[in-house]
Coordinates of C-alpha atoms and ligand atoms in Angstrom, one line a residue:
M1 CA 27.4 -38.7 -85.5
Q2 CA 26.0 -42.0 -86.5
L3 CA 22.7 -43.0 -84.8
D4 CA 22.0 -47.0 -85.0
I5 CA 18.5 -48.0 -84.2
P6 CA 18.7 -51.5 -82.5
F7 CA 15.6 -53.9 -83.3
Q8 CA 15.1 -54.0 -79.3
L9 CA 15.1 -50.5 -77.8
E10 CA 16.4 -50.0 -74.3
N11 CA 15.7 -47.7 -71.3
F12 CA 18.1 -44.9 -70.6
I13 CA 18.3 -44.8 -66.9
G14 CA 21.6 -43.1 -65.0
G15 CA 23.5 -42.8 -68.4
Q16 CA 23.3 -46.4 -69.0
F17 CA 21.2 -48.3 -71.7
Q18 CA 19.3 -51.2 -70.1
Q19 CA 16.6 -53.7 -70.3
P20 CA 13.3 -53.2 -68.7
L21 CA 13.2 -55.1 -65.3
S22 CA 10.1 -57.0 -66.3
G23 CA 12.0 -58.6 -69.3
Q24 CA 8.7 -57.7 -71.3
F25 CA 8.8 -55.9 -74.6
I26 CA 6.0 -54.3 -76.8
D27 CA 6.0 -54.7 -80.8
N28 CA 6.6 -51.4 -82.6
I29 CA 4.9 -51.1 -85.9
N30 CA 5.7 -49.1 -88.9
P31 CA 2.0 -47.7 -89.7
A32 CA 2.6 -47.2 -93.5
T33 CA 3.6 -50.9 -93.9
G34 CA 1.6 -52.8 -91.1
E35 CA 5.1 -54.5 -90.2
V36 CA 6.7 -55.1 -86.9
Y37 CA 10.0 -53.4 -87.2
G38 CA 11.2 -53.4 -83.6
S39 CA 10.4 -53.9 -79.9
I40 CA 10.4 -51.4 -77.1
P41 CA 10.7 -52.0 -73.3
S42 CA 7.5 -52.5 -71.3
S43 CA 8.5 -50.7 -68.2
N44 CA 6.8 -50.7 -64.9
E45 CA 7.0 -49.2 -61.5
K46 CA 10.5 -50.9 -60.8
D47 CA 12.1 -49.1 -63.7
V48 CA 10.5 -45.9 -62.7
E49 CA 12.0 -46.4 -59.3
Q50 CA 15.5 -46.9 -60.7
A51 CA 15.1 -43.8 -62.8
V52 CA 14.1 -41.9 -59.6
V53 CA 17.1 -43.3 -57.7
A54 CA 19.6 -42.4 -60.5
A55 CA 17.8 -38.7 -60.9
K56 CA 18.1 -38.2 -57.3
K57 CA 21.9 -38.9 -57.2
A58 CA 22.4 -36.3 -60.3
F59 CA 20.2 -33.5 -58.9
P60 CA 22.5 -31.8 -56.6
S61 CA 25.3 -31.3 -59.2
W62 CA 22.9 -30.5 -62.0
S63 CA 20.8 -28.0 -60.2
G64 CA 24.0 -26.4 -58.5
M65 CA 25.8 -25.9 -62.0
R66 CA 26.2 -22.6 -63.2
A67 CA 23.6 -21.5 -65.9
E68 CA 26.3 -21.0 -68.6
E69 CA 27.4 -24.6 -67.9
R70 CA 24.1 -25.9 -68.5
F71 CA 23.5 -23.7 -71.4
K72 CA 26.4 -25.3 -73.1
I73 CA 25.4 -28.8 -72.7
L74 CA 21.8 -28.0 -73.8
N75 CA 22.9 -26.1 -76.8
K76 CA 25.1 -29.0 -77.7
I77 CA 22.2 -31.2 -77.7
A78 CA 20.3 -28.7 -80.2
E79 CA 23.4 -28.9 -82.4
C80 CA 23.6 -32.7 -82.0
I81 CA 19.7 -32.8 -83.3
E82 CA 20.9 -30.6 -86.2
E83 CA 23.7 -33.0 -87.1
T84 CA 21.5 -35.9 -87.1
H85 CA 18.6 -34.2 -88.8
D86 CA 18.2 -36.8 -91.6
Q87 CA 18.5 -40.0 -89.7
L88 CA 16.1 -38.6 -86.9
A89 CA 13.5 -37.4 -89.5
L90 CA 13.6 -41.0 -91.1
A91 CA 13.1 -42.6 -87.7
E92 CA 10.2 -40.3 -86.9
T93 CA 8.6 -40.9 -90.3
N94 CA 9.1 -44.9 -90.0
D95 CA 7.5 -44.7 -86.5
N96 CA 4.6 -42.3 -87.1
G97 CA 3.6 -42.6 -90.7
K98 CA 3.9 -39.0 -91.3
P99 CA 5.6 -37.8 -94.5
L100 CA 9.2 -37.6 -94.5
W101 CA 9.3 -34.1 -95.8
L102 CA 7.3 -33.1 -92.9
S103 CA 9.5 -34.7 -90.3
K104 CA 12.5 -32.8 -92.1
E105 CA 10.8 -29.6 -92.2
V106 CA 8.8 -29.3 -89.0
D107 CA 9.4 -32.1 -86.4
I108 CA 13.1 -32.4 -86.3
P109 CA 14.0 -28.4 -86.7
R110 CA 11.6 -27.8 -83.8
A111 CA 13.0 -30.3 -81.6
A112 CA 16.6 -28.5 -81.9
A113 CA 14.8 -25.3 -81.7
N114 CA 13.2 -26.4 -78.2
F115 CA 16.6 -27.1 -76.7
R116 CA 18.4 -24.0 -78.3
F117 CA 15.4 -21.7 -77.0
F118 CA 15.4 -23.0 -73.4
A119 CA 19.2 -23.3 -73.4
T120 CA 19.3 -19.5 -73.5
A121 CA 16.1 -19.0 -71.4
G122 CA 17.9 -20.9 -68.7
M123 CA 20.5 -18.1 -68.6
Q124 CA 17.8 -15.3 -69.0
F125 CA 15.4 -16.1 -66.5
A126 CA 15.1 -13.7 -63.7
S127 CA 12.9 -13.4 -60.6
E128 CA 10.9 -10.3 -59.2
S129 CA 11.6 -8.0 -56.2
H130 CA 9.4 -5.8 -54.6
S131 CA 10.1 -3.1 -52.0
N132 CA 7.7 -1.3 -49.6
Q133 CA 7.0 1.5 -47.1
N134 CA 7.7 -0.8 -44.2
H135 CA 11.4 -0.9 -45.3
S136 CA 10.8 -4.3 -46.5
L137 CA 12.5 -6.0 -49.5
N138 CA 10.8 -9.0 -50.9
F139 CA 12.4 -11.2 -53.5
T140 CA 11.5 -14.4 -55.3
L141 CA 13.8 -17.3 -55.3
R142 CA 13.0 -19.4 -58.3
Q143 CA 14.4 -22.8 -57.5
P144 CA 14.1 -26.1 -59.5
I145 CA 11.5 -28.4 -58.3
G146 CA 13.7 -31.5 -58.2
I147 CA 12.6 -34.6 -60.0
V148 CA 10.1 -34.0 -62.7
G149 CA 8.0 -36.3 -64.9
C150 CA 7.4 -35.5 -68.6
I151 CA 4.8 -37.7 -70.7
S152 CA 4.2 -37.1 -74.3
P153 CA 1.9 -38.2 -77.2
W154 CA 2.7 -39.8 -80.5
N155 CA 1.3 -37.0 -83.0
L156 CA 4.7 -34.8 -82.8
P157 CA 7.0 -37.2 -81.1
L158 CA 10.5 -35.6 -80.6
Y159 CA 8.8 -32.1 -81.2
L160 CA 6.6 -32.3 -78.1
F161 CA 9.0 -34.6 -76.2
T162 CA 11.7 -32.0 -76.2
W163 CA 9.1 -29.2 -75.6
K164 CA 8.9 -30.4 -72.1
I165 CA 12.6 -31.9 -71.4
A166 CA 14.2 -28.9 -72.3
P167 CA 12.6 -26.2 -69.9
A168 CA 12.6 -28.8 -67.2
L169 CA 16.4 -29.2 -67.7
A170 CA 17.2 -25.7 -68.1
A171 CA 15.4 -24.8 -64.8
G172 CA 17.9 -27.1 -63.0
N173 CA 15.6 -30.3 -62.7
C174 CA 16.3 -33.9 -63.3
V175 CA 13.8 -35.5 -65.5
I176 CA 12.1 -38.9 -65.9
A177 CA 10.5 -39.0 -69.4
K178 CA 8.2 -41.1 -71.3
P179 CA 7.5 -41.0 -74.9
S180 CA 4.3 -42.6 -76.6
E181 CA 4.8 -46.3 -76.7
V182 CA 3.4 -45.9 -80.4
T183 CA 6.2 -43.7 -81.4
P184 CA 9.4 -44.5 -79.1
V185 CA 12.3 -44.4 -81.6
S186 CA 13.2 -40.5 -81.7
A187 CA 13.1 -40.7 -77.9
Y188 CA 15.7 -43.4 -77.7
L189 CA 18.0 -41.5 -80.2
L190 CA 17.4 -38.4 -78.1
A191 CA 19.1 -40.6 -75.2
K192 CA 22.1 -41.5 -77.5
I193 CA 22.2 -37.8 -78.5
C194 CA 22.2 -36.4 -74.9
K195 CA 24.9 -38.9 -73.9
A196 CA 27.2 -37.8 -76.8
A197 CA 26.4 -34.2 -76.0
G198 CA 28.0 -34.7 -72.4
L199 CA 24.8 -34.5 -70.3
H200 CA 25.5 -35.8 -66.8
D201 CA 24.3 -39.4 -65.9
G202 CA 20.7 -39.5 -64.5
V203 CA 20.1 -36.0 -65.3
L204 CA 17.7 -37.1 -68.0
N205 CA 16.2 -40.7 -67.7
I206 CA 14.0 -42.0 -70.7
I207 CA 11.9 -44.8 -70.0
H208 CA 9.6 -46.6 -72.5
G209 CA 6.2 -48.5 -71.7
T210 CA 2.5 -48.0 -71.8
G211 CA 0.5 -45.3 -70.1
Q212 CA -1.2 -47.9 -67.7
D213 CA 2.1 -49.6 -66.5
C214 CA 4.7 -47.0 -66.9
G215 CA 3.1 -43.7 -67.2
E216 CA 0.8 -44.2 -64.1
A217 CA 3.7 -45.6 -62.1
M218 CA 5.5 -42.1 -62.7
V219 CA 2.5 -40.1 -61.8
K220 CA 2.1 -42.1 -58.7
H221 CA 5.7 -41.9 -57.5
P222 CA 6.1 -39.8 -54.6
S223 CA 9.5 -38.3 -55.6
I224 CA 8.4 -37.1 -58.9
K225 CA 7.1 -33.7 -57.9
A226 CA 5.5 -32.5 -61.1
I227 CA 4.1 -33.9 -64.2
S228 CA 4.1 -32.2 -67.6
F229 CA 1.5 -34.3 -69.8
T230 CA 0.5 -33.9 -73.3
G231 CA -2.1 -36.3 -74.4
S232 CA -6.0 -37.1 -74.5
T233 CA -8.3 -35.5 -72.2
R234 CA -9.3 -39.0 -71.1
A235 CA -5.7 -39.8 -69.9
G236 CA -5.3 -36.2 -68.3
E237 CA -8.2 -37.0 -66.3
K238 CA -7.0 -40.0 -65.0
I239 CA -3.5 -38.3 -64.4
A240 CA -5.3 -35.4 -62.4
S241 CA -7.2 -38.0 -60.3
I242 CA -4.0 -39.5 -59.1
A243 CA -1.7 -36.4 -58.9
A244 CA -4.1 -33.8 -57.3
P245 CA -4.6 -35.7 -54.0
M246 CA -0.8 -35.8 -53.8
F247 CA -0.5 -32.1 -54.4
K248 CA 1.7 -32.6 -57.5
K249 CA 2.5 -29.7 -59.8
L250 CA 0.5 -30.4 -62.9
S251 CA 0.6 -29.2 -66.5
L252 CA -2.1 -30.8 -68.8
E253 CA -2.1 -30.1 -72.5
L254 CA -5.0 -32.1 -73.9
G255 CA -7.4 -32.7 -76.7
G256 CA -9.1 -30.1 -79.0
K257 CA -12.1 -29.7 -81.4
N258 CA -10.8 -26.3 -82.8
P259 CA -13.1 -24.1 -84.9
N260 CA -11.8 -22.3 -88.1
I261 CA -14.0 -19.4 -88.8
I262 CA -14.3 -18.0 -92.2
F263 CA -15.9 -14.7 -93.2
A264 CA -16.7 -13.6 -96.4
D265 CA -14.3 -10.5 -96.4
C266 CA -11.3 -12.8 -95.8
N267 CA -8.2 -13.1 -98.1
W268 CA -9.4 -15.9 -100.0
D269 CA -6.4 -17.5 -101.3
K270 CA -4.4 -17.1 -98.0
M271 CA -7.4 -18.8 -96.0
L272 CA -7.8 -21.6 -98.7
F273 CA -4.1 -22.6 -98.7
N274 CA -4.0 -22.5 -94.8
T275 CA -7.4 -24.2 -94.3
I276 CA -6.0 -27.2 -96.3
R277 CA -2.9 -27.4 -93.8
S278 CA -5.0 -26.7 -90.8
S279 CA -7.7 -29.4 -91.8
F280 CA -5.2 -32.2 -93.0
G281 CA -1.7 -31.3 -91.9
N282 CA -0.1 -34.5 -90.4
Q283 CA -3.3 -36.3 -91.4
G284 CA -5.4 -34.1 -89.1
Q285 CA -3.2 -35.5 -86.3
I286 CA -2.2 -32.4 -84.6
C287 CA -4.2 -31.0 -81.6
L288 CA -4.3 -27.4 -83.0
C289 CA -6.0 -28.8 -86.5
G290 CA -9.1 -26.8 -87.3
S291 CA -11.5 -30.0 -87.5
R292 CA -14.7 -27.7 -87.4
I293 CA -14.9 -25.2 -90.4
L294 CA -17.3 -22.6 -89.8
V295 CA -18.2 -20.6 -93.0
E296 CA -20.3 -17.5 -93.7
A297 CA -23.3 -18.5 -95.4
S298 CA -22.9 -16.0 -98.4
I299 CA -19.7 -17.9 -99.3
Y300 CA -20.5 -21.4 -98.2
E301 CA -21.2 -23.0 -101.6
R302 CA -18.2 -21.1 -103.2
F303 CA -16.0 -22.3 -100.4
K304 CA -17.3 -25.9 -100.2
T305 CA -16.6 -26.3 -104.2
A306 CA -13.0 -24.8 -103.9
F307 CA -12.1 -26.6 -100.9
I308 CA -13.0 -29.9 -102.2
E309 CA -11.3 -29.4 -105.3
R310 CA -8.2 -28.6 -103.4
V311 CA -8.6 -31.7 -101.2
K312 CA -8.9 -34.0 -104.2
K313 CA -5.2 -32.9 -105.2
L314 CA -3.8 -34.1 -101.9
S315 CA -1.9 -37.2 -102.8
I316 CA -2.1 -40.0 -100.3
G317 CA 0.8 -42.8 -100.2
D318 CA 4.1 -43.9 -99.0
P319 CA 5.4 -41.2 -96.6
L320 CA 8.9 -41.7 -97.8
E321 CA 8.0 -40.4 -101.3
D322 CA 8.3 -36.7 -101.6
G323 CA 4.9 -36.4 -103.8
S324 CA 2.8 -37.8 -100.7
K325 CA 1.0 -35.0 -99.0
Q326 CA -0.8 -37.5 -96.7
G327 CA 0.9 -40.1 -94.9
A328 CA -0.4 -43.1 -92.9
I329 CA -2.3 -42.9 -89.7
V330 CA -0.2 -43.7 -86.7
S331 CA -1.6 -47.1 -85.9
K332 CA -4.2 -49.7 -86.5
A333 CA -6.2 -48.7 -83.2
H334 CA -6.3 -45.2 -84.3
F335 CA -7.4 -46.1 -87.8
D336 CA -10.1 -48.2 -86.6
K337 CA -11.2 -45.2 -84.2
I338 CA -11.4 -42.7 -87.0
L339 CA -13.2 -44.7 -89.4
G340 CA -15.7 -45.5 -86.5
C341 CA -16.0 -41.7 -86.1
I342 CA -17.0 -41.5 -89.8
E343 CA -19.6 -44.2 -89.4
T344 CA -20.9 -42.4 -86.5
A345 CA -21.1 -39.1 -88.6
K346 CA -23.2 -41.1 -91.2
K347 CA -25.5 -42.4 -88.5
E348 CA -26.1 -38.8 -87.3
G349 CA -27.1 -37.8 -90.9
G350 CA -23.9 -36.3 -92.0
S351 CA -23.4 -36.2 -95.9
I352 CA -19.9 -37.3 -96.8
L353 CA -18.7 -34.8 -99.6
M354 CA -15.4 -36.7 -100.3
G355 CA -13.3 -39.5 -98.8
G356 CA -15.0 -41.3 -95.9
K357 CA -13.1 -44.4 -96.5
A358 CA -9.8 -46.1 -96.0
F359 CA -7.4 -45.6 -98.9
Q360 CA -5.7 -48.8 -100.3
A361 CA -2.1 -47.8 -101.1
I362 CA 0.2 -50.1 -103.2
G363 CA 3.7 -51.6 -103.0
R364 CA 5.6 -51.7 -99.9
C365 CA 2.8 -49.7 -98.1
Q366 CA -0.3 -52.3 -99.3
N367 CA -1.0 -53.1 -95.6
G368 CA -0.7 -49.6 -94.3
Y369 CA -3.3 -47.5 -92.2
F370 CA -4.2 -44.9 -94.8
I371 CA -7.5 -42.9 -94.7
E372 CA -8.7 -40.3 -97.3
P373 CA -9.2 -36.9 -96.5
T374 CA -12.8 -36.6 -95.3
V375 CA -15.1 -33.6 -95.6
I376 CA -18.7 -33.6 -94.0
E377 CA -21.6 -31.4 -94.0
N378 CA -25.1 -31.3 -92.6
L379 CA -24.4 -31.9 -89.1
G380 CA -25.5 -29.4 -86.3
P381 CA -23.3 -28.3 -83.3
Q382 CA -24.5 -30.8 -80.9
C383 CA -24.0 -34.0 -82.6
I384 CA -21.1 -36.2 -81.6
T385 CA -19.0 -35.6 -84.7
N386 CA -18.9 -31.9 -83.8
T387 CA -18.2 -32.2 -80.2
E388 CA -16.0 -35.1 -79.8
E389 CA -12.2 -34.9 -80.8
I390 CA -11.7 -37.3 -83.9
F391 CA -7.9 -36.5 -84.4
G392 CA -7.7 -37.7 -87.9
P393 CA -8.1 -36.4 -91.5
V394 CA -11.9 -35.4 -91.2
V395 CA -13.4 -32.1 -91.0
T396 CA -16.9 -30.7 -90.9
L397 CA -18.3 -27.7 -92.7
Q398 CA -21.2 -25.6 -90.9
P399 CA -22.6 -22.2 -92.1
F400 CA -23.2 -19.2 -90.0
H401 CA -25.2 -15.9 -90.8
S402 CA -23.7 -13.5 -88.0
I403 CA -20.7 -13.0 -85.5
E404 CA -23.1 -14.1 -82.7
E405 CA -24.0 -17.2 -84.4
A406 CA -20.2 -18.1 -85.5
L407 CA -19.3 -17.5 -81.9
A408 CA -22.0 -19.8 -80.6
L409 CA -21.0 -22.4 -82.9
A410 CA -17.3 -22.0 -82.1
N411 CA -17.8 -22.1 -78.3
A412 CA -20.2 -25.1 -78.6
T413 CA -17.8 -27.8 -77.6
Q414 CA -16.2 -28.7 -74.1
Y415 CA -12.9 -28.1 -75.5
G416 CA -11.1 -24.8 -75.8
L417 CA -7.5 -25.3 -77.3
A418 CA -7.0 -23.2 -80.4
A419 CA -9.1 -21.4 -82.9
S420 CA -8.6 -19.7 -86.4
I421 CA -10.4 -16.4 -87.6
W422 CA -10.3 -15.3 -91.3
T423 CA -11.4 -11.9 -92.0
Q424 CA -10.0 -8.5 -93.2
D425 CA -12.1 -6.6 -90.5
I426 CA -10.0 -6.1 -87.7
T427 CA -12.6 -4.9 -85.4
K428 CA -14.7 -8.0 -86.1
A429 CA -11.5 -10.1 -85.6
H430 CA -10.8 -8.5 -82.1
Q431 CA -14.4 -9.0 -81.0
I432 CA -14.3 -12.6 -81.8
A433 CA -10.9 -13.1 -80.4
A434 CA -11.8 -11.7 -77.1
Q435 CA -15.1 -14.0 -76.8
I436 CA -14.0 -17.2 -78.1
E437 CA -13.4 -19.7 -75.5
S438 CA -10.0 -20.9 -76.5
G439 CA -6.2 -20.7 -75.2
I440 CA -4.8 -19.7 -78.6
V441 CA -6.4 -17.7 -81.4
W442 CA -4.7 -17.2 -84.8
I443 CA -6.1 -14.2 -87.0
N444 CA -5.3 -14.7 -90.7
C445 CA -2.8 -17.2 -90.0
W446 CA -2.4 -21.0 -88.5
L447 CA 0.2 -22.6 -86.8
E448 CA 2.3 -19.5 -86.5
R449 CA 4.5 -20.1 -83.3
D450 CA 6.5 -17.9 -81.3
L451 CA 8.1 -20.2 -78.5
R452 CA 8.0 -17.1 -76.0
T453 CA 4.2 -17.2 -76.1
P454 CA 1.9 -19.0 -73.6
F455 CA 0.6 -22.3 -75.1
G456 CA -2.2 -24.3 -73.8
G457 CA -5.8 -24.6 -73.6
I458 CA -9.0 -23.9 -71.4
K459 CA -12.0 -26.0 -70.5
N460 CA -11.4 -29.8 -71.3
S461 CA -8.3 -28.8 -73.4
G462 CA -6.2 -28.5 -70.3
V463 CA -4.7 -26.7 -67.4
G464 CA -1.5 -24.6 -67.3
R465 CA 0.5 -23.2 -70.2
E466 CA 3.8 -24.1 -71.8
G467 CA 6.2 -22.1 -73.7
G468 CA 8.8 -19.2 -72.5
W469 CA 8.6 -18.1 -69.0
E470 CA 5.5 -20.0 -68.5
A471 CA 7.3 -23.2 -68.8
M472 CA 10.4 -21.8 -66.8
R473 CA 7.7 -20.8 -64.0
F474 CA 6.1 -24.1 -64.1
F475 CA 9.4 -26.2 -63.9
T476 CA 10.4 -24.1 -60.8
E477 CA 9.2 -23.4 -57.1
A478 CA 8.8 -19.6 -56.2
K479 CA 9.8 -18.9 -52.6
N480 CA 9.3 -15.2 -51.4
V481 CA 12.1 -14.1 -49.1
T482 CA 11.4 -10.7 -47.1
I483 CA 14.2 -8.7 -45.4
Q484 CA 13.6 -5.5 -43.4
Y485 CA 16.3 -2.9 -43.1
Ligands
NAD1 P1 -2.8 -40.6 -74.7 O1 -3.4 -39.9 -73.9 O2 -3.2 -42.0 -75.2 O3 -1.4 -40.8 -74.4 C1 -0.3 -39.8 -74.4 C2 0.9 -40.4 -73.6 O4 0.3 -40.5 -72.3 C3 1.4 -41.5 -73.9 O5 2.7 -41.6 -73.7 C4 0.7 -42.6 -72.9 O6 1.5 -43.8 -72.9 C5 0.6 -41.7 -71.7 N1 -0.6 -42.0 -71.0 C6 -1.9 -42.8 -71.3 N2 -2.6 -43.1 -70.4 C7 -1.8 -42.7 -69.0 C8 -2.2 -42.6 -67.9 N3 -3.2 -43.1 -67.1 N4 -1.1 -42.4 -67.1 C9 0.1 -41.8 -67.4 N5 0.1 -41.9 -68.6 C10 -0.7 -42.1 -69.6 O7 -2.7 -39.6 -76.3 P2 -2.1 -40.1 -77.6 O8 -3.2 -40.8 -78.3 O9 -0.8 -40.4 -77.6 O10 -2.2 -38.4 -78.3 C11 -3.3 -38.0 -78.9 C12 -3.9 -36.9 -78.0 O11 -3.1 -35.9 -77.7 C13 -5.1 -36.2 -78.6 O12 -6.3 -36.0 -77.7 C14 -4.5 -34.9 -78.9 O13 -5.4 -33.7 -78.8 C15 -3.5 -34.8 -77.9 N6 -2.5 -33.7 -77.8 C16 -2.6 -32.4 -77.2 C17 -1.7 -31.5 -77.5 C18 -1.8 -30.2 -76.7 O14 -0.9 -29.4 -76.8 N7 -2.9 -29.7 -76.2 C19 -0.5 -31.6 -78.3 C20 -0.6 -32.8 -79.0 C21 -1.5 -34.0 -78.6

C-alpha cells in the first residue's frame, strides 16, 4: 500500500477527503529543517458540524454490528499500519523532529498494537450481573455512548491518537478526532489506511485545526457526548470548564513533573541506562519522562559524574541519521519556551552542569530547532524549575537523605502522573509506591507498558484512566437492568 502525502492535507469526513469550509490553511513546518513543507486545514465549528452529521448517520450500523465484524475491520487497520510502517515512521519524524529509529521502534509499532489490542478487547468485553435474596437479578448493559471526541497532542502523534480512537471504535462509538495541528500528517495517513481497511464512511472522522478553533468547537458541540483529551494541564482546564457544565464524560490525560528516585542500593548499570532514557527520550518530550532526578546523598556525586559522562555521549542532529540519539524540538514556539525555562532556572540560582543552550546543527538541519540535553542542580523543590512542567531535554538533580525526604521531594508538585524508584530493597520500594502521589509507579524500570493496565494521573495530571477495560468502560454507558423472578 502506497501512502502519498500531498502538500495540502484535507479533512476526512463521512469517508471523503475535503478542504476546510473556511478555505483557510495552517503552515506545517519540519522542525529539523525549519522549512514549511505542507499545509493543513484550519477547521472550525462548521467542519465539526459536518463531521457530527456524518457520524450520526454511521452510528446505527456501526454500533449494531456484530463484535466479530468490528474486530475484522479494526484488526485490518492494525495490519495496514504494519504494512506501511516505514512510510508512517518517516512522516512522523518529518513532522515531529524525533529520530527516525525511534519512530520505527516505538511510535508506529505501538499505533498498530493499539488497534490490535482494542480489536480483541471489543470481542472480550463483558459486563457484570448480581443476583440477590429478593429474587432480583441485576445485569449491566454497557452500551456505546454515541459520538465521541478524541483530541491528542504532538509528542507521540499516531501512538496517542490511536490509543484513544481504537477503544472508542471497539466499544461501538463513532468518532470525531483531532490530532495536534503541529503534527498532523500521520493522522491524515491513518484516514487513508482506515478507508483502505474498509472502515465504513462516517465511523471515524478526522479533522485538522487549532485547539481554539477546532478543538473547542468539538468540546462545545452538544452531540459529542464524551471527550477524551491528552495534552497540557492548561488546555485540560479550559476543556473541563466547557464540558463539565454540559455533563459530558471526560477523560483528561495532562502534564507531569515526574520524580525519578534513585537509592544507593540500586542496580547501578540498569538505573543509569534507564535514567538516560527517562530523562532525554524523545528530547524529554514524553509526559512520563522523569524530569526531577532525586538521588540519595551518599551517591550524589558519583551519580552526577557518571550521568554527565553518559549525557555527553548523546549525539544530537539530523533525525534521519541513525547515529542521532537526540532529534529536533517539535516547534519554534516550544524551542523558545524551553530556552526560556532554562533562563528561569539560571535566575533562580540553578547551576547548569551541562547543556543549557541551543545546538547548532549543520547541513540540511542548520535552521532546525535543537537544544542540548541540559542538567541543572542547586535548586530547591519549591522553585518554578522544579514545580512547572518544561517538557524538553532538561532535568534537575536534588539530593535526599532519607525515605521521608525522598517522598516529600517527590510529592512537592501539583502534578501526579508517573514516578520511578530505583532500589533493591523491596520493602522500601513498596513503602514509597504506596505513598507517592502518582497514577503510575515504576520500580526498577521505566516506560514498561502493558496495555491492560490503568493509565493516567492524579492531582493536576488529569482525571480518569485509559488502557484496557478502563478505556472500554469510559467509552460506554453502564445501564443497570433489574429483573425479579
Ligand atoms: P496542548 O494542550 O497544547 O494541545 C493538545 C491538543 O489539544 C492539541 O490537539 C490542541 O490543538 C488541542 N487543544 C489545545 N487547546 C484546546 C482547547 N482549548 N480546546 C480543545 N482542544 C485544545 O498540548 P501539547 O503542547 O500538544 O502537548 C504537550 C502536553 O501534553 C504536555 O503538557 C504533556 O505533558 C501532555 N501529555 C500528557 C500525556 C498523558 O498521558 N498524561 C501524554 C502526552 C502528552
